[in-house]
JSON list of C-alpha atoms in Angstrom, two decimals:
[
{"chain": "A", "resi": 1, "resn": "GLU", "atom": "CA", "xyz": [231.91, 85.34, -4.37]},
{"chain": "A", "resi": 2, "resn": "LYS", "atom": "CA", "xyz": [229.35, 86.59, -1.78]},
{"chain": "A", "resi": 3, "resn": "SER", "atom": "CA", "xyz": [229.32, 85.04, 1.73]},
{"chain": "A", "resi": 4, "resn": "GLN", "atom": "CA", "xyz": [226.26, 83.51, 3.17]},
{"chain": "A", "resi": 5, "resn": "ARG", "atom": "CA", "xyz": [225.10, 83.34, 6.76]},
{"chain": "A", "resi": 6, "resn": "ASN", "atom": "CA", "xyz": [223.88, 80.09, 8.31]},
{"chain": "A", "resi": 7, "resn": "LYS", "atom": "CA", "xyz": [221.30, 80.01, 10.79]},
{"chain": "A", "resi": 8, "resn": "LEU", "atom": "CA", "xyz": [223.79, 80.81, 13.67]},
{"chain": "A", "resi": 9, "resn": "GLY", "atom": "CA", "xyz": [224.58, 84.14, 11.93]},
{"chain": "A", "resi": 10, "resn": "ARG", "atom": "CA", "xyz": [227.90, 82.95, 10.83]},
{"chain": "A", "resi": 11, "resn": "PHE", "atom": "CA", "xyz": [229.50, 83.38, 7.26]},
{"chain": "A", "resi": 12, "resn": "THR", "atom": "CA", "xyz": [230.20, 80.22, 5.73]},
{"chain": "A", "resi": 13, "resn": "LYS", "atom": "CA", "xyz": [232.14, 80.69, 2.46]},
{"chain": "A", "resi": 14, "resn": "ASN", "atom": "CA", "xyz": [234.89, 82.92, 3.45]},
{"chain": "A", "resi": 15, "resn": "HIS", "atom": "CA", "xyz": [236.27, 84.99, 6.38]},
{"chain": "A", "resi": 16, "resn": "THR", "atom": "CA", "xyz": [235.00, 88.58, 5.34]},
{"chain": "A", "resi": 17, "resn": "PHE", "atom": "CA", "xyz": [232.98, 88.51, 8.76]},
{"chain": "A", "resi": 18, "resn": "ASN", "atom": "CA", "xyz": [236.15, 88.41, 10.81]},
{"chain": "A", "resi": 19, "resn": "LEU", "atom": "CA", "xyz": [237.67, 91.04, 8.88]},
{"chain": "A", "resi": 20, "resn": "ARG", "atom": "CA", "xyz": [234.65, 93.26, 9.50]},
{"chain": "A", "resi": 21, "resn": "HIS", "atom": "CA", "xyz": [234.93, 93.33, 13.25]},
{"chain": "A", "resi": 22, "resn": "GLY", "atom": "CA", "xyz": [238.19, 91.64, 14.03]},
{"chain": "A", "resi": 23, "resn": "MET", "atom": "CA", "xyz": [236.81, 89.93, 17.26]},
{"chain": "A", "resi": 24, "resn": "CYS", "atom": "CA", "xyz": [236.96, 86.22, 16.37]},
{"chain": "A", "resi": 25, "resn": "GLY", "atom": "CA", "xyz": [238.89, 84.47, 19.06]},
{"chain": "A", "resi": 26, "resn": "THR", "atom": "CA", "xyz": [237.83, 86.98, 21.70]},
{"chain": "A", "resi": 27, "resn": "ARG", "atom": "CA", "xyz": [235.95, 86.07, 24.81]},
{"chain": "A", "resi": 28, "resn": "PHE", "atom": "CA", "xyz": [233.18, 88.72, 23.80]},
{"chain": "A", "resi": 29, "resn": "TYR", "atom": "CA", "xyz": [232.63, 86.76, 20.51]},
{"chain": "A", "resi": 30, "resn": "HIS", "atom": "CA", "xyz": [232.94, 83.37, 22.10]},
{"chain": "A", "resi": 31, "resn": "ILE", "atom": "CA", "xyz": [230.06, 84.27, 24.45]},
{"chain": "A", "resi": 32, "resn": "TRP", "atom": "CA", "xyz": [227.97, 85.30, 21.47]},
{"chain": "A", "resi": 33, "resn": "GLU", "atom": "CA", "xyz": [228.65, 82.02, 19.68]},
{"chain": "A", "resi": 34, "resn": "ASN", "atom": "CA", "xyz": [227.86, 79.92, 22.70]},
{"chain": "A", "resi": 35, "resn": "ILE", "atom": "CA", "xyz": [224.39, 81.61, 23.13]},
{"chain": "A", "resi": 36, "resn": "LEU", "atom": "CA", "xyz": [223.60, 80.86, 19.54]},
{"chain": "A", "resi": 37, "resn": "SER", "atom": "CA", "xyz": [224.82, 77.18, 19.82]},
{"chain": "A", "resi": 38, "resn": "ARG", "atom": "CA", "xyz": [222.89, 76.62, 23.10]},
{"chain": "A", "resi": 39, "resn": "CYS", "atom": "CA", "xyz": [219.72, 77.90, 21.67]},
{"chain": "A", "resi": 40, "resn": "ASN", "atom": "CA", "xyz": [219.95, 76.60, 18.00]},
{"chain": "A", "resi": 41, "resn": "ARG", "atom": "CA", "xyz": [222.10, 73.55, 17.82]},
{"chain": "A", "resi": 42, "resn": "LYS", "atom": "CA", "xyz": [220.65, 70.34, 19.06]},
{"chain": "A", "resi": 43, "resn": "SER", "atom": "CA", "xyz": [224.12, 68.67, 19.30]},
{"chain": "A", "resi": 44, "resn": "ASN", "atom": "CA", "xyz": [225.05, 71.19, 21.89]},
{"chain": "A", "resi": 45, "resn": "THR", "atom": "CA", "xyz": [225.32, 69.62, 25.34]},
{"chain": "A", "resi": 46, "resn": "LYS", "atom": "CA", "xyz": [223.26, 72.34, 26.84]},
{"chain": "A", "resi": 47, "resn": "TYR", "atom": "CA", "xyz": [220.68, 72.58, 24.09]},
{"chain": "A", "resi": 48, "resn": "SER", "atom": "CA", "xyz": [217.97, 70.89, 26.13]},
{"chain": "A", "resi": 49, "resn": "CYS", "atom": "CA", "xyz": [218.25, 73.68, 28.78]},
{"chain": "A", "resi": 50, "resn": "TYR", "atom": "CA", "xyz": [218.00, 76.40, 26.16]},
{"chain": "A", "resi": 51, "resn": "GLY", "atom": "CA", "xyz": [216.69, 75.90, 22.77]},
{"chain": "A", "resi": 52, "resn": "GLY", "atom": "CA", "xyz": [214.95, 72.62, 23.95]},
{"chain": "A", "resi": 53, "resn": "ARG", "atom": "CA", "xyz": [213.05, 74.74, 26.42]},
{"chain": "A", "resi": 54, "resn": "GLY", "atom": "CA", "xyz": [212.07, 77.35, 23.82]},
{"chain": "A", "resi": 55, "resn": "ILE", "atom": "CA", "xyz": [214.89, 79.89, 24.79]},
{"chain": "A", "resi": 56, "resn": "LYS", "atom": "CA", "xyz": [215.75, 81.74, 21.59]},
{"chain": "A", "resi": 57, "resn": "VAL", "atom": "CA", "xyz": [218.18, 84.48, 20.48]},
{"chain": "A", "resi": 58, "resn": "CYS", "atom": "CA", "xyz": [216.43, 87.46, 19.32]},
{"chain": "A", "resi": 59, "resn": "ALA", "atom": "CA", "xyz": [216.56, 88.12, 15.57]},
{"chain": "A", "resi": 60, "resn": "GLN", "atom": "CA", "xyz": [218.77, 91.11, 15.79]},
{"chain": "A", "resi": 61, "resn": "TRP", "atom": "CA", "xyz": [221.36, 89.34, 17.66]},
{"chain": "A", "resi": 62, "resn": "LEU", "atom": "CA", "xyz": [221.87, 86.74, 14.95]},
{"chain": "A", "resi": 63, "resn": "ASN", "atom": "CA", "xyz": [224.19, 89.18, 13.52]},
{"chain": "A", "resi": 64, "resn": "PHE", "atom": "CA", "xyz": [227.21, 89.71, 15.46]},
{"chain": "A", "resi": 65, "resn": "GLN", "atom": "CA", "xyz": [227.52, 93.38, 14.67]},
{"chain": "A", "resi": 66, "resn": "ASP", "atom": "CA", "xyz": [224.17, 94.10, 16.22]},
{"chain": "A", "resi": 67, "resn": "PHE", "atom": "CA", "xyz": [225.01, 92.07, 19.23]},
{"chain": "A", "resi": 68, "resn": "LYS", "atom": "CA", "xyz": [228.35, 94.09, 19.67]},
{"chain": "A", "resi": 69, "resn": "GLN", "atom": "CA", "xyz": [226.56, 97.30, 19.40]},
{"chain": "A", "resi": 70, "resn": "ASP", "atom": "CA", "xyz": [224.09, 96.33, 22.07]},
{"chain": "A", "resi": 71, "resn": "MET", "atom": "CA", "xyz": [226.44, 94.76, 24.50]},
{"chain": "A", "resi": 72, "resn": "TYR", "atom": "CA", "xyz": [230.00, 95.53, 23.89]},
{"chain": "A", "resi": 73, "resn": "GLU", "atom": "CA", "xyz": [230.40, 98.85, 25.89]},
{"chain": "A", "resi": 74, "resn": "SER", "atom": "CA", "xyz": [228.68, 97.30, 28.89]},
{"chain": "A", "resi": 75, "resn": "TYR", "atom": "CA", "xyz": [230.60, 94.14, 28.51]},
{"chain": "A", "resi": 76, "resn": "LEU", "atom": "CA", "xyz": [233.84, 96.33, 28.85]},
{"chain": "A", "resi": 77, "resn": "GLN", "atom": "CA", "xyz": [232.55, 98.24, 31.86]},
{"chain": "A", "resi": 78, "resn": "HIS", "atom": "CA", "xyz": [231.66, 94.99, 33.70]},
{"chain": "A", "resi": 79, "resn": "SER", "atom": "CA", "xyz": [234.93, 93.16, 32.66]},
{"chain": "A", "resi": 80, "resn": "SER", "atom": "CA", "xyz": [236.99, 96.05, 34.00]},
{"chain": "A", "resi": 81, "resn": "LEU", "atom": "CA", "xyz": [235.22, 95.81, 37.31]},
{"chain": "A", "resi": 82, "resn": "PHE", "atom": "CA", "xyz": [235.13, 92.10, 37.57]},
{"chain": "A", "resi": 83, "resn": "SER", "atom": "CA", "xyz": [237.81, 90.81, 35.05]},
{"chain": "A", "resi": 84, "resn": "GLU", "atom": "CA", "xyz": [236.81, 89.37, 31.65]},
{"chain": "A", "resi": 85, "resn": "LYS", "atom": "CA", "xyz": [237.05, 85.80, 33.22]},
{"chain": "A", "resi": 86, "resn": "ASN", "atom": "CA", "xyz": [234.25, 86.61, 35.78]},
{"chain": "A", "resi": 87, "resn": "THR", "atom": "CA", "xyz": [232.02, 88.38, 33.21]},
{"chain": "A", "resi": 88, "resn": "SER", "atom": "CA", "xyz": [229.33, 86.27, 31.52]},
{"chain": "A", "resi": 89, "resn": "LEU", "atom": "CA", "xyz": [225.88, 86.98, 29.88]},
{"chain": "A", "resi": 90, "resn": "ASP", "atom": "CA", "xyz": [222.96, 86.31, 32.17]},
{"chain": "A", "resi": 91, "resn": "ARG", "atom": "CA", "xyz": [219.31, 86.60, 31.31]},
{"chain": "A", "resi": 92, "resn": "VAL", "atom": "CA", "xyz": [217.28, 88.61, 33.88]},
{"chain": "A", "resi": 93, "resn": "ASN", "atom": "CA", "xyz": [214.22, 86.52, 33.31]},
{"chain": "A", "resi": 94, "resn": "LYS", "atom": "CA", "xyz": [215.69, 82.88, 33.16]},
{"chain": "A", "resi": 95, "resn": "ASP", "atom": "CA", "xyz": [212.71, 81.73, 31.22]},
{"chain": "A", "resi": 96, "resn": "GLY", "atom": "CA", "xyz": [212.97, 84.77, 28.71]},
{"chain": "A", "resi": 97, "resn": "ASN", "atom": "CA", "xyz": [215.00, 84.95, 25.47]},
{"chain": "A", "resi": 98, "resn": "TYR", "atom": "CA", "xyz": [218.23, 86.44, 24.83]},
{"chain": "A", "resi": 99, "resn": "SER", "atom": "CA", "xyz": [217.74, 90.12, 23.95]},
{"chain": "A", "resi": 100, "resn": "LYS", "atom": "CA", "xyz": [219.02, 93.58, 25.02]},
{"chain": "A", "resi": 101, "resn": "GLU", "atom": "CA", "xyz": [216.08, 93.96, 27.22]},
{"chain": "A", "resi": 102, "resn": "ASN", "atom": "CA", "xyz": [216.41, 90.60, 28.93]},
{"chain": "A", "resi": 103, "resn": "SER", "atom": "CA", "xyz": [220.35, 90.32, 29.19]},
{"chain": "A", "resi": 104, "resn": "ARG", "atom": "CA", "xyz": [222.89, 91.72, 31.54]},
{"chain": "A", "resi": 105, "resn": "TRP", "atom": "CA", "xyz": [226.55, 90.89, 32.46]},
{"chain": "A", "resi": 106, "resn": "SER", "atom": "CA", "xyz": [227.13, 89.21, 35.68]},
{"chain": "A", "resi": 107, "resn": "THR", "atom": "CA", "xyz": [229.52, 87.39, 37.76]},
{"chain": "A", "resi": 108, "resn": "GLN", "atom": "CA", "xyz": [229.44, 83.52, 38.24]},
{"chain": "A", "resi": 109, "resn": "SER", "atom": "CA", "xyz": [228.14, 83.90, 41.69]},
{"chain": "A", "resi": 110, "resn": "GLU", "atom": "CA", "xyz": [225.31, 86.17, 40.34]},
{"chain": "A", "resi": 111, "resn": "GLN", "atom": "CA", "xyz": [224.54, 83.80, 37.65]},
{"chain": "A", "resi": 112, "resn": "MET", "atom": "CA", "xyz": [224.18, 80.99, 40.13]},
{"chain": "A", "resi": 113, "resn": "ARG", "atom": "CA", "xyz": [221.64, 82.97, 42.09]},
{"chain": "A", "resi": 114, "resn": "ASN", "atom": "CA", "xyz": [219.60, 83.12, 38.79]},
{"chain": "A", "resi": 115, "resn": "THR", "atom": "CA", "xyz": [219.11, 79.66, 37.92]},
{"chain": "A", "resi": 116, "resn": "ARG", "atom": "CA", "xyz": [215.91, 77.38, 37.77]},
{"chain": "A", "resi": 117, "resn": "ARG", "atom": "CA", "xyz": [217.15, 75.19, 40.59]},
{"chain": "A", "resi": 118, "resn": "ASN", "atom": "CA", "xyz": [217.65, 78.03, 42.99]},
{"chain": "A", "resi": 119, "resn": "HIS", "atom": "CA", "xyz": [215.12, 78.17, 45.79]},
{"chain": "A", "resi": 120, "resn": "LEU", "atom": "CA", "xyz": [213.64, 81.59, 46.18]},
{"chain": "A", "resi": 121, "resn": "ILE", "atom": "CA", "xyz": [212.09, 82.55, 49.42]},
{"chain": "A", "resi": 122, "resn": "THR", "atom": "CA", "xyz": [210.00, 85.48, 50.20]},
{"chain": "A", "resi": 123, "resn": "PHE", "atom": "CA", "xyz": [209.78, 86.83, 53.69]},
{"chain": "A", "resi": 124, "resn": "GLN", "atom": "CA", "xyz": [208.59, 90.22, 54.88]},
{"chain": "A", "resi": 125, "resn": "GLY", "atom": "CA", "xyz": [208.47, 91.56, 51.41]},
{"chain": "A", "resi": 126, "resn": "GLN", "atom": "CA", "xyz": [212.15, 90.59, 50.59]},
{"chain": "A", "resi": 127, "resn": "THR", "atom": "CA", "xyz": [212.80, 87.75, 47.95]},
{"chain": "A", "resi": 128, "resn": "LYS", "atom": "CA", "xyz": [216.13, 86.31, 48.11]},
{"chain": "A", "resi": 129, "resn": "CYS", "atom": "CA", "xyz": [217.63, 82.90, 47.18]},
{"chain": "A", "resi": 130, "resn": "LEU", "atom": "CA", "xyz": [218.09, 80.25, 49.86]},
{"chain": "A", "resi": 131, "resn": "THR", "atom": "CA", "xyz": [221.93, 81.00, 50.06]},
{"chain": "A", "resi": 132, "resn": "ASP", "atom": "CA", "xyz": [221.58, 84.75, 50.31]},
{"chain": "A", "resi": 133, "resn": "TRP", "atom": "CA", "xyz": [219.05, 84.39, 53.20]},
{"chain": "A", "resi": 134, "resn": "ALA", "atom": "CA", "xyz": [221.54, 81.93, 54.93]},
{"chain": "A", "resi": 135, "resn": "ILE", "atom": "CA", "xyz": [224.27, 84.54, 54.56]},
{"chain": "A", "resi": 136, "resn": "TYR", "atom": "CA", "xyz": [222.05, 87.28, 55.81]},
{"chain": "A", "resi": 137, "resn": "LEU", "atom": "CA", "xyz": [221.12, 85.31, 58.79]},
{"chain": "A", "resi": 138, "resn": "LYS", "atom": "CA", "xyz": [224.74, 84.05, 59.44]},
{"chain": "A", "resi": 139, "resn": "ILE", "atom": "CA", "xyz": [223.69, 80.45, 59.17]},
{"chain": "A", "resi": 140, "resn": "ARG", "atom": "CA", "xyz": [225.06, 77.59, 56.88]},
{"chain": "A", "resi": 141, "resn": "PRO", "atom": "CA", "xyz": [222.99, 77.27, 53.73]},
{"chain": "A", "resi": 142, "resn": "ALA", "atom": "CA", "xyz": [222.75, 73.54, 54.45]},
{"chain": "A", "resi": 143, "resn": "THR", "atom": "CA", "xyz": [221.09, 74.22, 57.67]},
{"chain": "A", "resi": 144, "resn": "LEU", "atom": "CA", "xyz": [218.46, 76.51, 56.07]},
{"chain": "A", "resi": 145, "resn": "PHE", "atom": "CA", "xyz": [217.87, 74.07, 53.21]},
{"chain": "A", "resi": 146, "resn": "THR", "atom": "CA", "xyz": [217.31, 71.47, 55.68]},
{"chain": "A", "resi": 147, "resn": "ARG", "atom": "CA", "xyz": [214.77, 73.28, 57.52]},
{"chain": "A", "resi": 148, "resn": "VAL", "atom": "CA", "xyz": [212.92, 74.49, 54.39]},
{"chain": "A", "resi": 149, "resn": "CYS", "atom": "CA", "xyz": [213.15, 71.50, 52.05]},
{"chain": "A", "resi": 150, "resn": "ARG", "atom": "CA", "xyz": [213.68, 68.57, 54.16]},
{"chain": "A", "resi": 151, "resn": "TYR", "atom": "CA", "xyz": [211.65, 69.31, 57.30]},
{"chain": "A", "resi": 152, "resn": "LYS", "atom": "CA", "xyz": [209.24, 71.59, 55.44]},
{"chain": "A", "resi": 153, "resn": "TRP", "atom": "CA", "xyz": [209.24, 74.11, 58.25]},
{"chain": "A", "resi": 154, "resn": "PRO", "atom": "CA", "xyz": [207.14, 77.34, 57.63]},
{"chain": "A", "resi": 155, "resn": "ILE", "atom": "CA", "xyz": [209.24, 79.88, 56.20]},
{"chain": "A", "resi": 156, "resn": "GLU", "atom": "CA", "xyz": [208.96, 82.32, 59.19]},
{"chain": "A", "resi": 157, "resn": "LYS", "atom": "CA", "xyz": [210.03, 79.54, 61.48]},
{"chain": "A", "resi": 158, "resn": "ALA", "atom": "CA", "xyz": [213.00, 78.54, 59.33]},
{"chain": "A", "resi": 159, "resn": "LEU", "atom": "CA", "xyz": [214.25, 82.03, 58.95]},
{"chain": "A", "resi": 160, "resn": "THR", "atom": "CA", "xyz": [213.88, 83.12, 62.65]},
{"chain": "A", "resi": 161, "resn": "TYR", "atom": "CA", "xyz": [214.44, 79.86, 64.70]},
{"chain": "A", "resi": 162, "resn": "LYS", "atom": "CA", "xyz": [217.50, 80.33, 66.95]},
{"chain": "A", "resi": 163, "resn": "SER", "atom": "CA", "xyz": [219.07, 77.30, 68.28]},
{"chain": "A", "resi": 164, "resn": "ILE", "atom": "CA", "xyz": [220.37, 77.28, 71.85]}
]
């Protein structure tokens, strides 16, 4: 009997899909399953931040083999540098869909700098998140946050003020 794919791209009647690629249970496969679930399953706790906001997985990636072909080599390269545990899939444009053109492997700290809640500041032609500006200026992120968000200082003052 032939297997059928459900809307997440999984085979539902038998395990021939696992026999095809042998990757069920790997971190790489788990990452793929999670992006499908976040974007397609209303019961997923993160659905409102992904599928509920209109974030989709490109049609090609509904098939694991196609996702693997596009992303596995770069996954291996990234995880060899940063470890498998510290390799996750990030969307370049946080409002864009999951696709080869809009996805990259990144570390947890890189991902945290590419979120909707992040505060981006542009000063003298450079755009960085608030935390990166604080690191660059050698001040506490909480100090810079207070200047910019609480006291509403102009950006130039917030980034150049030197306390005595």
